Coordinates of C-alpha atoms and ligand atoms in Angstrom, one line a residue:
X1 CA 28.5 4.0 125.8
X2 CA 24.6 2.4 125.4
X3 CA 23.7 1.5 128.6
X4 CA 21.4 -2.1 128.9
X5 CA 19.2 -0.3 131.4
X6 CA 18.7 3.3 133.3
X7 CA 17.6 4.2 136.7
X8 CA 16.1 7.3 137.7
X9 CA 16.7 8.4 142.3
X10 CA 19.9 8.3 143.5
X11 CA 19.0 7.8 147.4
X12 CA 20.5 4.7 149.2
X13 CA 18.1 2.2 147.6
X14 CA 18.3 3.6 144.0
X15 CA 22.6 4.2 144.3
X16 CA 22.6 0.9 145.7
X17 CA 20.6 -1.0 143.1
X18 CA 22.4 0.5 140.1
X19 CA 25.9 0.0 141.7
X20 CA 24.8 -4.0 142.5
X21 CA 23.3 -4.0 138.7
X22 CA 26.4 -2.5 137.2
X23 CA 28.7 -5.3 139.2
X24 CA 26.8 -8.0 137.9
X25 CA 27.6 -7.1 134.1
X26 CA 24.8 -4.9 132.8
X27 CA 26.1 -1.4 132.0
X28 CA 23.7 1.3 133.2
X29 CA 23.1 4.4 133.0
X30 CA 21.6 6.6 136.1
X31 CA 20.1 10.1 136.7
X32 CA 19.0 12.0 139.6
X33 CA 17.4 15.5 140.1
X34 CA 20.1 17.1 142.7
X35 CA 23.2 16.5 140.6
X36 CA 25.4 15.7 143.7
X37 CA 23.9 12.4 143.4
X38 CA 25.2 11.2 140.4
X39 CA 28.6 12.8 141.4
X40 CA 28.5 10.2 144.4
X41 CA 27.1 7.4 142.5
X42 CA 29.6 7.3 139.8
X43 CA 32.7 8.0 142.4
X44 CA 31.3 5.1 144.2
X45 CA 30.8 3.2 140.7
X46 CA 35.1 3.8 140.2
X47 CA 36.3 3.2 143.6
X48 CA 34.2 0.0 143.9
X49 CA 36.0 -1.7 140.9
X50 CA 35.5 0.6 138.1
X51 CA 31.7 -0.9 137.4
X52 CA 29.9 0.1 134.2
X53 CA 28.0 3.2 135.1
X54 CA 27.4 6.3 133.7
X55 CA 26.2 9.2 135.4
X56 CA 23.5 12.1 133.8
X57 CA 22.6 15.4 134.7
X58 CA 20.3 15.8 132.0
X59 CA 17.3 13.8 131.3
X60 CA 17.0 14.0 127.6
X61 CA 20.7 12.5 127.7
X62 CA 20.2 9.9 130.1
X63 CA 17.1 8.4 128.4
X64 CA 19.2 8.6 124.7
X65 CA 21.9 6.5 126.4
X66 CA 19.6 3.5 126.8
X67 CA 19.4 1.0 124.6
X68 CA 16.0 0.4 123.1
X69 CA 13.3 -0.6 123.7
X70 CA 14.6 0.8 127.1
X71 CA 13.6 -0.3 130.7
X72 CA 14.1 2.4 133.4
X73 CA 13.9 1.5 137.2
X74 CA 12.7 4.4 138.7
X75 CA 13.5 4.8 142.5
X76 CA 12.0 7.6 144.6
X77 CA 9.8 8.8 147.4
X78 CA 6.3 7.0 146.4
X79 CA 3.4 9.0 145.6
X80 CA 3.7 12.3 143.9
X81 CA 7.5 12.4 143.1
X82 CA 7.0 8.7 141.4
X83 CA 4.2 10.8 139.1
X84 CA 6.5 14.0 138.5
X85 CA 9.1 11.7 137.6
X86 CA 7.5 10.1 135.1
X87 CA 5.8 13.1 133.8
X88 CA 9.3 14.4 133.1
X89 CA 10.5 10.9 132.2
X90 CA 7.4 10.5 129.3
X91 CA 8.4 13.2 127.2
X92 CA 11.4 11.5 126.0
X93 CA 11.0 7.9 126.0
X94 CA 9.5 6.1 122.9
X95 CA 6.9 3.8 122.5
X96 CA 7.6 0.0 123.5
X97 CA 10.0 1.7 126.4
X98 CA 9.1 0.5 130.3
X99 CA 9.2 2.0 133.0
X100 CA 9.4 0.1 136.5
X101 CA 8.8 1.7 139.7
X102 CA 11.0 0.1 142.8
X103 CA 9.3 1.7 145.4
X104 CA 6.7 1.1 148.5
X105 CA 4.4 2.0 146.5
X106 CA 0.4 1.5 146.7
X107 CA -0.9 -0.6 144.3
X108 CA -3.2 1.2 142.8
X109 CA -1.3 4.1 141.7
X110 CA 0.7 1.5 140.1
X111 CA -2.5 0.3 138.0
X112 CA -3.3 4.1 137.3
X113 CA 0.3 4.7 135.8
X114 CA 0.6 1.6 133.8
X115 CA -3.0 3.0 132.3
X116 CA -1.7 6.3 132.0
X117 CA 1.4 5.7 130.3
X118 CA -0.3 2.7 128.1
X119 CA -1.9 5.9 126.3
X120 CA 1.7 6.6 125.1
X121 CA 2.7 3.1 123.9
X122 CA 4.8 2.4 127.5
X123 CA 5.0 -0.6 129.7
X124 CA 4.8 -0.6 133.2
X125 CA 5.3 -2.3 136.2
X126 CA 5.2 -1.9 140.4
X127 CA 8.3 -4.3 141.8
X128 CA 8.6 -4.5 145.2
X129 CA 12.1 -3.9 146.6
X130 CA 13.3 -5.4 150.0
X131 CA 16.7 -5.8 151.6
X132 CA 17.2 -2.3 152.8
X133 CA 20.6 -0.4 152.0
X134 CA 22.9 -3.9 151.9
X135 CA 19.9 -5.7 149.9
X136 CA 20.1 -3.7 147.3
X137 CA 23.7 -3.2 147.0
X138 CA 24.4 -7.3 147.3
X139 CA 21.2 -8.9 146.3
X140 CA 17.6 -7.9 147.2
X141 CA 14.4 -9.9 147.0
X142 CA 12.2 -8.1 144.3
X143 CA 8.8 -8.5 143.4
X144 CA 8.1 -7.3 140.0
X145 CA 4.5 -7.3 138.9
X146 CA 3.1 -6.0 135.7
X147 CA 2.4 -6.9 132.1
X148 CA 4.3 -10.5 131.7
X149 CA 6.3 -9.3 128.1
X150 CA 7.6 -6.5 130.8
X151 CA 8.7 -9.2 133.1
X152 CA 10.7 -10.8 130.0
X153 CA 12.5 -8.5 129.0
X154 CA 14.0 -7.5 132.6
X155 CA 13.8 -11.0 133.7
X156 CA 17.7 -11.7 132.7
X157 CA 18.8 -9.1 134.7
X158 CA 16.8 -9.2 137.9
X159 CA 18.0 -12.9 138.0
X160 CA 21.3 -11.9 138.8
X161 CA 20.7 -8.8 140.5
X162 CA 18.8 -10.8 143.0
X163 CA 19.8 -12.5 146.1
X164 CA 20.8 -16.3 145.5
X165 CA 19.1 -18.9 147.6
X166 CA 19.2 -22.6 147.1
X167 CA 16.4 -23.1 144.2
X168 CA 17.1 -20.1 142.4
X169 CA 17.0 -16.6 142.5
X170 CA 15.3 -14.4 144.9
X171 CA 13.0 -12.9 142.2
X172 CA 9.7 -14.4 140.1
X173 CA 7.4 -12.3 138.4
X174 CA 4.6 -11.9 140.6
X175 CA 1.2 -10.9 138.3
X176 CA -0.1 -8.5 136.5
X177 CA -1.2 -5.3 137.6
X178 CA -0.1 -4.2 141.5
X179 CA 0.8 -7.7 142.2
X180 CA 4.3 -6.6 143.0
X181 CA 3.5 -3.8 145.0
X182 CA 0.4 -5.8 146.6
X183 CA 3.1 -8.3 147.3
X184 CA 5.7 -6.3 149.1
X185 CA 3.3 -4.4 151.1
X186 CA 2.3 -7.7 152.8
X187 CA 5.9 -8.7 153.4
X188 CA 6.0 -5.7 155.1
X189 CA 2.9 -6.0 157.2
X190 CA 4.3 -9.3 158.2
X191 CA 7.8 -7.8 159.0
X192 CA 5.4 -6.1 161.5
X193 CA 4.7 -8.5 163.3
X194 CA 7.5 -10.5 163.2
X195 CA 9.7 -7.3 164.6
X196 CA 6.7 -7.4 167.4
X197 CA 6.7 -10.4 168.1
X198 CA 10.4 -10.7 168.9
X199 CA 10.3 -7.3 171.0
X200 CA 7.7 -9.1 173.1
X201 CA 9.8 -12.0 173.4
X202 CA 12.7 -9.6 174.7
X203 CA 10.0 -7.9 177.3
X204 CA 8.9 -11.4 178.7
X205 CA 12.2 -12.2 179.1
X206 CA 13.6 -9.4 180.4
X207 CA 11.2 -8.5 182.8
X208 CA 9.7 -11.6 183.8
X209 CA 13.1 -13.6 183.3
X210 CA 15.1 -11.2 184.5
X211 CA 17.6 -11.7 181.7
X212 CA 20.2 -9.2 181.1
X213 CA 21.0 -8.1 177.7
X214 CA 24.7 -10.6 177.3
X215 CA 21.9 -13.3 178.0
X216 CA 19.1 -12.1 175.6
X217 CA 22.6 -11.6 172.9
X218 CA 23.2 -15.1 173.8
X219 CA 19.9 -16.4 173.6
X220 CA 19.1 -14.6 170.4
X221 CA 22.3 -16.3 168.8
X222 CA 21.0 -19.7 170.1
X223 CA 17.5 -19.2 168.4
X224 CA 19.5 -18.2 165.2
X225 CA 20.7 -21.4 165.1
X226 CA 17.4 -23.6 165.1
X227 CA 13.8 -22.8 163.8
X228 CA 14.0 -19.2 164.0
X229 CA 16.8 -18.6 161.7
X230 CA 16.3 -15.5 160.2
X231 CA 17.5 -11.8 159.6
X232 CA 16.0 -10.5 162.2
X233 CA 16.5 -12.6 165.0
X234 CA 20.4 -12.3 164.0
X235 CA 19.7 -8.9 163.9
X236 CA 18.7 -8.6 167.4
X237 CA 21.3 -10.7 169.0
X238 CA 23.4 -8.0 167.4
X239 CA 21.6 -5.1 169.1
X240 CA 21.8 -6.4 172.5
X241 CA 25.7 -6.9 172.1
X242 CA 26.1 -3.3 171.1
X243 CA 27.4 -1.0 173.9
X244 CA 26.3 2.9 174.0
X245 CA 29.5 4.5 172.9
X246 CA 28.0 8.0 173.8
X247 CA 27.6 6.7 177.8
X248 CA 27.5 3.9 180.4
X249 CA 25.7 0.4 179.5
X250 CA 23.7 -0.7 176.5
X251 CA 22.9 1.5 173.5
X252 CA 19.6 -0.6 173.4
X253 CA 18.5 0.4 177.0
X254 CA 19.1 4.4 175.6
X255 CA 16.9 4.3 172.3
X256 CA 13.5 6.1 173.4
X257 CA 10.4 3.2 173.2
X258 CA 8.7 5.4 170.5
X259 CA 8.2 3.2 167.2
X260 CA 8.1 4.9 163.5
X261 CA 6.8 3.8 160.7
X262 CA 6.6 5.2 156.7
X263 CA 3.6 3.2 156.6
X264 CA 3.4 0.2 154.5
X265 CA 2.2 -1.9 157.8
X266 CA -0.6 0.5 158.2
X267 CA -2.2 -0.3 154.1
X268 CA -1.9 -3.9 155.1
X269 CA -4.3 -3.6 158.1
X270 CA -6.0 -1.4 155.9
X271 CA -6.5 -4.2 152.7
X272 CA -7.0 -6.9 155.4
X273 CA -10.6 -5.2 156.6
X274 CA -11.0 -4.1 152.9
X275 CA -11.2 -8.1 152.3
X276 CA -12.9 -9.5 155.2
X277 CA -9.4 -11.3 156.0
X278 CA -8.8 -12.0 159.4
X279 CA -5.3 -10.7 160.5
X280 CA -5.0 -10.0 164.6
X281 CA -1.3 -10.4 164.7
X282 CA -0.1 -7.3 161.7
X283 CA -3.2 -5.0 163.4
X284 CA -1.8 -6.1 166.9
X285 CA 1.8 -5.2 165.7
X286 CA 0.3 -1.9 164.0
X287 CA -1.8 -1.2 167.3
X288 CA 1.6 -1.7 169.4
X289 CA 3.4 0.9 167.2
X290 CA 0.4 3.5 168.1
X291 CA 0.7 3.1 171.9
X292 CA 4.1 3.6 171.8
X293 CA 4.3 6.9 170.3
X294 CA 1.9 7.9 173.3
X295 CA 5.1 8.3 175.4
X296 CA 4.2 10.8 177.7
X297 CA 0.7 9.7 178.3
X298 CA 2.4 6.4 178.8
X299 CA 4.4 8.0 181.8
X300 CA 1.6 9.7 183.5
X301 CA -0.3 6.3 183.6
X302 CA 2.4 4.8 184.7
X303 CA 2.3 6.9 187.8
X304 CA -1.4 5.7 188.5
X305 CA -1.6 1.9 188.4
X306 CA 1.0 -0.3 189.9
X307 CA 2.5 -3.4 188.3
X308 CA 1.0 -7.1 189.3
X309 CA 3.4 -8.8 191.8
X310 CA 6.0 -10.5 189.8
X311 CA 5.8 -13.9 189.7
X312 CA 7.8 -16.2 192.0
X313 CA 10.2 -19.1 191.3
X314 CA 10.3 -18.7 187.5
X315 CA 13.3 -21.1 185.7
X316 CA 15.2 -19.0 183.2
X317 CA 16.2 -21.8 181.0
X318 CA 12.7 -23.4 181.1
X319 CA 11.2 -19.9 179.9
X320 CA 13.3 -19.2 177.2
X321 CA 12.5 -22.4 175.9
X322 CA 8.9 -22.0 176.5
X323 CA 9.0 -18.5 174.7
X324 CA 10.9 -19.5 171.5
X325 CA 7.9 -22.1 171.4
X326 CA 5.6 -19.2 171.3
X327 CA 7.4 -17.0 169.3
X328 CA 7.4 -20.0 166.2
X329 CA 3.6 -21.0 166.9
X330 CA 3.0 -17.1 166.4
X331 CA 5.0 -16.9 163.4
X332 CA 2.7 -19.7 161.7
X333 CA -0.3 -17.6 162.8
X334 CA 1.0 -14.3 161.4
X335 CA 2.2 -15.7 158.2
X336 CA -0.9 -17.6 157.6
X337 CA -2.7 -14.1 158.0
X338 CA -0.7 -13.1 155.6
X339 CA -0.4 -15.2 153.4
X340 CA -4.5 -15.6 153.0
X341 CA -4.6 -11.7 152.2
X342 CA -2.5 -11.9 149.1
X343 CA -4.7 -15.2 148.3
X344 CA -7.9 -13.2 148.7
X345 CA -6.7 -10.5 146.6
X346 CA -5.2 -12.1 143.9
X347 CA -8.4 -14.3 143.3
X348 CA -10.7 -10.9 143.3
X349 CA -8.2 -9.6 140.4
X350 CA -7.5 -12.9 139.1
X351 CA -3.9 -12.2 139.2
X352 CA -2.9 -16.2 139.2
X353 CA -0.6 -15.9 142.1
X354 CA 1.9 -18.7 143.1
X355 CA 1.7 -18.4 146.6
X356 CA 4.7 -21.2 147.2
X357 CA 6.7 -18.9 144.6
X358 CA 6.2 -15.6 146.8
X359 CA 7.3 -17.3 149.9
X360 CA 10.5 -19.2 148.2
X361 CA 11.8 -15.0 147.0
X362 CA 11.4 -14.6 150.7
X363 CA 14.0 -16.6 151.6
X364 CA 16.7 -14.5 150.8
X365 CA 17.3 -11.0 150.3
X366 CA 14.7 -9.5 152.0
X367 CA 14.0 -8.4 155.9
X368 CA 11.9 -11.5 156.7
X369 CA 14.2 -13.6 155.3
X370 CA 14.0 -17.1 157.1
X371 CA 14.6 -20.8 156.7
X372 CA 10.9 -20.8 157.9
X373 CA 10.0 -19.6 154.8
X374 CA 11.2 -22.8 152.8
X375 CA 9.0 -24.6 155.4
X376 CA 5.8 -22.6 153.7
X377 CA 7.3 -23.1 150.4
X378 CA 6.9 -26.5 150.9
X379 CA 3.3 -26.7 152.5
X380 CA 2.4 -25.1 149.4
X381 CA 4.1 -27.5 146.9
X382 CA 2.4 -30.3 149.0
X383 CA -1.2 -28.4 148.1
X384 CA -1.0 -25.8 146.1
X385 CA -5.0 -24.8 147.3
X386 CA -4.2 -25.1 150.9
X387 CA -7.1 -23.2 153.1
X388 CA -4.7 -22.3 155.9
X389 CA -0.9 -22.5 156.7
X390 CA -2.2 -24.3 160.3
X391 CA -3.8 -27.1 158.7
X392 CA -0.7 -28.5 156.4
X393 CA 0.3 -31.4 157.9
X394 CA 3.9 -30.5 159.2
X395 CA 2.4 -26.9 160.7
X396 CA -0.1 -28.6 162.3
X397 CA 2.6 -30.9 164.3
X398 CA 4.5 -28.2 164.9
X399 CA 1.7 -26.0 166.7
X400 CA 0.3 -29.3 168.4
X401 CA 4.2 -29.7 170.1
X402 CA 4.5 -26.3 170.7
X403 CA 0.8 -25.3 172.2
X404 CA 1.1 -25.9 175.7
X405 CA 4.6 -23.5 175.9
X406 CA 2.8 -21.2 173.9
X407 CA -0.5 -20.8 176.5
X408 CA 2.2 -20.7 179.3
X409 CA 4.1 -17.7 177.7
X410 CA 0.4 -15.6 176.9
X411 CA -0.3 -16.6 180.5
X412 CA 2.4 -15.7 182.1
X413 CA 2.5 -12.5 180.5
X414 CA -0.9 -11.8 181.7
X415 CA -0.4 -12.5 185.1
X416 CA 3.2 -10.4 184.8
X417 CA 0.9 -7.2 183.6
X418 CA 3.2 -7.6 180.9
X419 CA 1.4 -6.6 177.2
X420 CA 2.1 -9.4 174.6
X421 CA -0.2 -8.3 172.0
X422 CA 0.9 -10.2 169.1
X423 CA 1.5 -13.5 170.8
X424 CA -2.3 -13.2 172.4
X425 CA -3.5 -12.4 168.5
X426 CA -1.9 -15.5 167.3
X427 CA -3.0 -17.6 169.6
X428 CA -6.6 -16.0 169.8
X429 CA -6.4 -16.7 165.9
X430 CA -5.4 -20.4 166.3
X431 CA -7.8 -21.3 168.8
X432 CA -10.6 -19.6 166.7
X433 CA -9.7 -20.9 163.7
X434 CA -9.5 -24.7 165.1
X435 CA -12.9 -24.6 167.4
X436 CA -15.8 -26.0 165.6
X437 CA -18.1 -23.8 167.3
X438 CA -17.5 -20.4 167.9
X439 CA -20.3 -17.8 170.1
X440 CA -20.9 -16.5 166.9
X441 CA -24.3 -17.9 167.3
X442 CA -25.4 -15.4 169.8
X443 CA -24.3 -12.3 168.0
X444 CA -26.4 -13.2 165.2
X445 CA -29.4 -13.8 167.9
X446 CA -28.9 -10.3 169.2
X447 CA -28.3 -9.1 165.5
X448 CA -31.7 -10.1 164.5
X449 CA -33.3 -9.7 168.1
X450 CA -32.4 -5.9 167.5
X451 CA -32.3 -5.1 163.8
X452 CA -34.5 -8.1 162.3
X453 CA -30.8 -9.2 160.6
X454 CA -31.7 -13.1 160.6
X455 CA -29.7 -16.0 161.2
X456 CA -29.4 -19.4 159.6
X457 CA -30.0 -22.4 161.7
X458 CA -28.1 -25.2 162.3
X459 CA -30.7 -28.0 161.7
X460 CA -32.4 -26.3 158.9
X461 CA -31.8 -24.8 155.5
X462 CA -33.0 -21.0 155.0
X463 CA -33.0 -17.8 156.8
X464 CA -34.6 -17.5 159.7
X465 CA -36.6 -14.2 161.9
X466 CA -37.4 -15.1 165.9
X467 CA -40.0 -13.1 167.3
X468 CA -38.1 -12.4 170.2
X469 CA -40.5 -11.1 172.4
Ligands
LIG501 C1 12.3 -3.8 153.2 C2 11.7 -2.9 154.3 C3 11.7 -1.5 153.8 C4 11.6 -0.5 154.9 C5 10.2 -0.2 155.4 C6 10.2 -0.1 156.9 O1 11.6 -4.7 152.9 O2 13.4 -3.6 152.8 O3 10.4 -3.3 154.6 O4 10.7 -1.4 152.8 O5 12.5 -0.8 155.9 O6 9.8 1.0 154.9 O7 8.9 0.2 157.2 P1 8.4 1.2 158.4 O8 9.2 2.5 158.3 O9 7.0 1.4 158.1 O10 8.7 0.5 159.7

């Protein structure tokens, strides 16, 4: 059989995406380096309804059963197995072929390969991949980047491979170069802080609120029915539900508070000080992840400092009300941060991105899925040049209503001793972002007091040195 397409990394994502492609129509043929793999895959192919998928244990064969000029996904561990596999991959494909790596991949090893194969005639292209093991198997949000003809020619199947959302499917080619990659990775610098920012919702209101975890299921539920409708918030209703079935109680209440992380959260911090982009709530979230992993340290200062008297008379319902507030006005905070990142970067490399485009493939598929996202969707369509997500007119109402909840969460959490890093980053970002005047104007004194630096005045043109002494 000639296959319409091949993929190369048979782990969950890869089996996934080839089984999901395969279902939707396009035969495809699939290879992997362990053997057992493609054993699995192509059981799995048969059991799940005969799908069109052929399995290789040879290279040379797996690349001849591709129609030409071929397109192969490749799917492995980023960095040096992406290169080895395309090394091997190189020898045997033709010129006019693409390849397409679906990994987390940084962006600029994307741009180095595309150069590097380019030498042999090939096309390449980065596409972020995002839905996790279900995504891919159902529908993912991808974000392909990479020379446009590329995009063409793999655009008819990634449209159906997709996840389906109201206005289309959830994939768009991105932009040349690392686009794609450049684009996932700040999806999942903002999946940072949106996983942070709920788990600080859960401390508040567990340990200021006192709210056991049937009432945090049940408020969770609640919140994914309004505003905060979105993957993860369902998510976490479903985590506080879930009893230990190894013990007494909760499963949640037995999963040590040590965070992991492959990484891509940590290259969005990264890019954000490469760019002079301001983004408090992703380095909070990042920052958060750090502490935790200093478990032990974390229990010997505990032993030292006592925590603040709780707080008396607090109303349940009034706080959880008060902290879905907070967790929203965050949420426009965090995504703005984001969302100014890939602006910034895309106008350094001029890669024309459509910034109302990347956040309407977000609504579906992917782990930050949201109807939130149709909200920023729309803020773009009403100005495509928008400065900032919090001055759109509908963003702006929606902090202005929300504010005063939002100062009594932070506040509360102060007083409670209780660390709400991301929440305090938002709302540190908002208030600097909307004061007029800043005490910037006495860093610059003591910058030029100390280092002759200058400063620019405010009732003046030029640049101006005080003799300070
Ligand atoms: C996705 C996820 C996916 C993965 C991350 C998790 O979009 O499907 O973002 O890429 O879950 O690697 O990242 P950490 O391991 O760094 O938390």
């Amino acid at each position: 059989m000639s296959t319409r397409i091949g993929l190369v990394g048979l782990a969950v994502m890869g089996q996934n995406l080839a089984l999901n492609i395969a279902e939707k129509g396009f035969p495809i043929a699939v290879y992997n380096r362990s053997p057992e793999k493609v054993d699995d895959t192509v059981a799995r192919a048969q059991a799940e309804g005969d799908l069109p998928l052929v399995g290789y244990k040879d290279i040379q064969d797996f690349v001849a059963a591709i129609e030409r000029p071929r397109s192969v996904i490749i799917l492995v561990k980023a960095g040096k197995p992406v290169d080895d596999t395309i090394a091997k991959l190189v020898e045997h494909l033709e010129p006019g072929d693409l390849i397409i790596d679906g990994g987390n991949e940084w962006f600029e090893n994307t741009e180095r390969r595309a150069r590097q194969v380019a030498e042999r005639g090939l096309l390449y292209m980065g596409m972020g991949v995002s839905g996790g093991e279900e995504g891919a198997r159902k529908g993912p949000s991808m974000m392909p980047g990479g020379p446009q003809e590329a995009w063409e020619r793999v655009a008819p199947i990634l449209q159906k491979v997709a996840a389906q959302v109201d206005d289309g499917p959830c994939v768009t080619w991105i932009g040349p170069g690392g686009a794609g990659n450049y684009v996932k990775m700040i999806h999942n610098g903002i999946e940072y802080g949106d996983m942070q920012l709920i788990a600080e919702s859960y401390d508040i209101l567990k340990h200021v609120g006192g709210l056991s975890n049937d009432e945090l299921a049940d408020v969770f539920a609640e919140w994914n029915r309004g505003e905060l409708e979105s993957f993860l918030i369902e998510i976490t209703a479903q985590i506080f539900r879930r009893r230990d079935d190894q013990g007494d109680g909760w499963l949640v209440d037995k999963i040590l508070d040590k965070t992991g992380m492959k990484g891509t959260g940590r290259w969005t911090v990264q890019e954000a000080a490469e760019r002079s982009v301001a983004a408090g709530t992703m380095t909070a979230a990042l920052d958060a992840r750090y502490l935790s992993g200093l478990k032990d340290e974390r229990v010997a200062a505990s032993r030292l400092f006592d925590d603040p008297a709780p707080p008396a008379g607090i109303d349940k319902a009034a706080l959880v009300n008060d902290v879905r507030q907070a967790l929203y006005a965050s949420k426009i905070c965090s995504y703005a941060q984001g969302m100014n990142l890939i602006r910034a970067t895309g106008e350094t490399f001029a890669w024309g991105l459509d910034l109302g485009a990347i956040a309407r493939i977000w609504k579906g598929g992917c782990i930050i899925r949201a109807v939130f996202l149709d909200r920023i969707k729309q803020a773009y369509d009403r100005d495509p040049k928008l400065p900032n997500l919090l001055v759109d007119a509908e963003f702006a109402r929606e902090i202005k209503e929300r504010q005063d909840a939002w100062r009594r969460v932070v506040g509360l959490a102060v007083a409670s001793g209780i660390a709400t890093p991301a929440f305090s980053a938002s709302l540190a970002y908002f208030d600097s972002y909307r004061r007029a005047r800043l005490p910037a104007n006495l860093v610059q004194a003591q910058r030029d007091l100390f280092g002759a630096h200058t400063f620019e005045r405010t009732d003046r043109e030029g640049s101006f040195h005080a003799d300070w002494e």
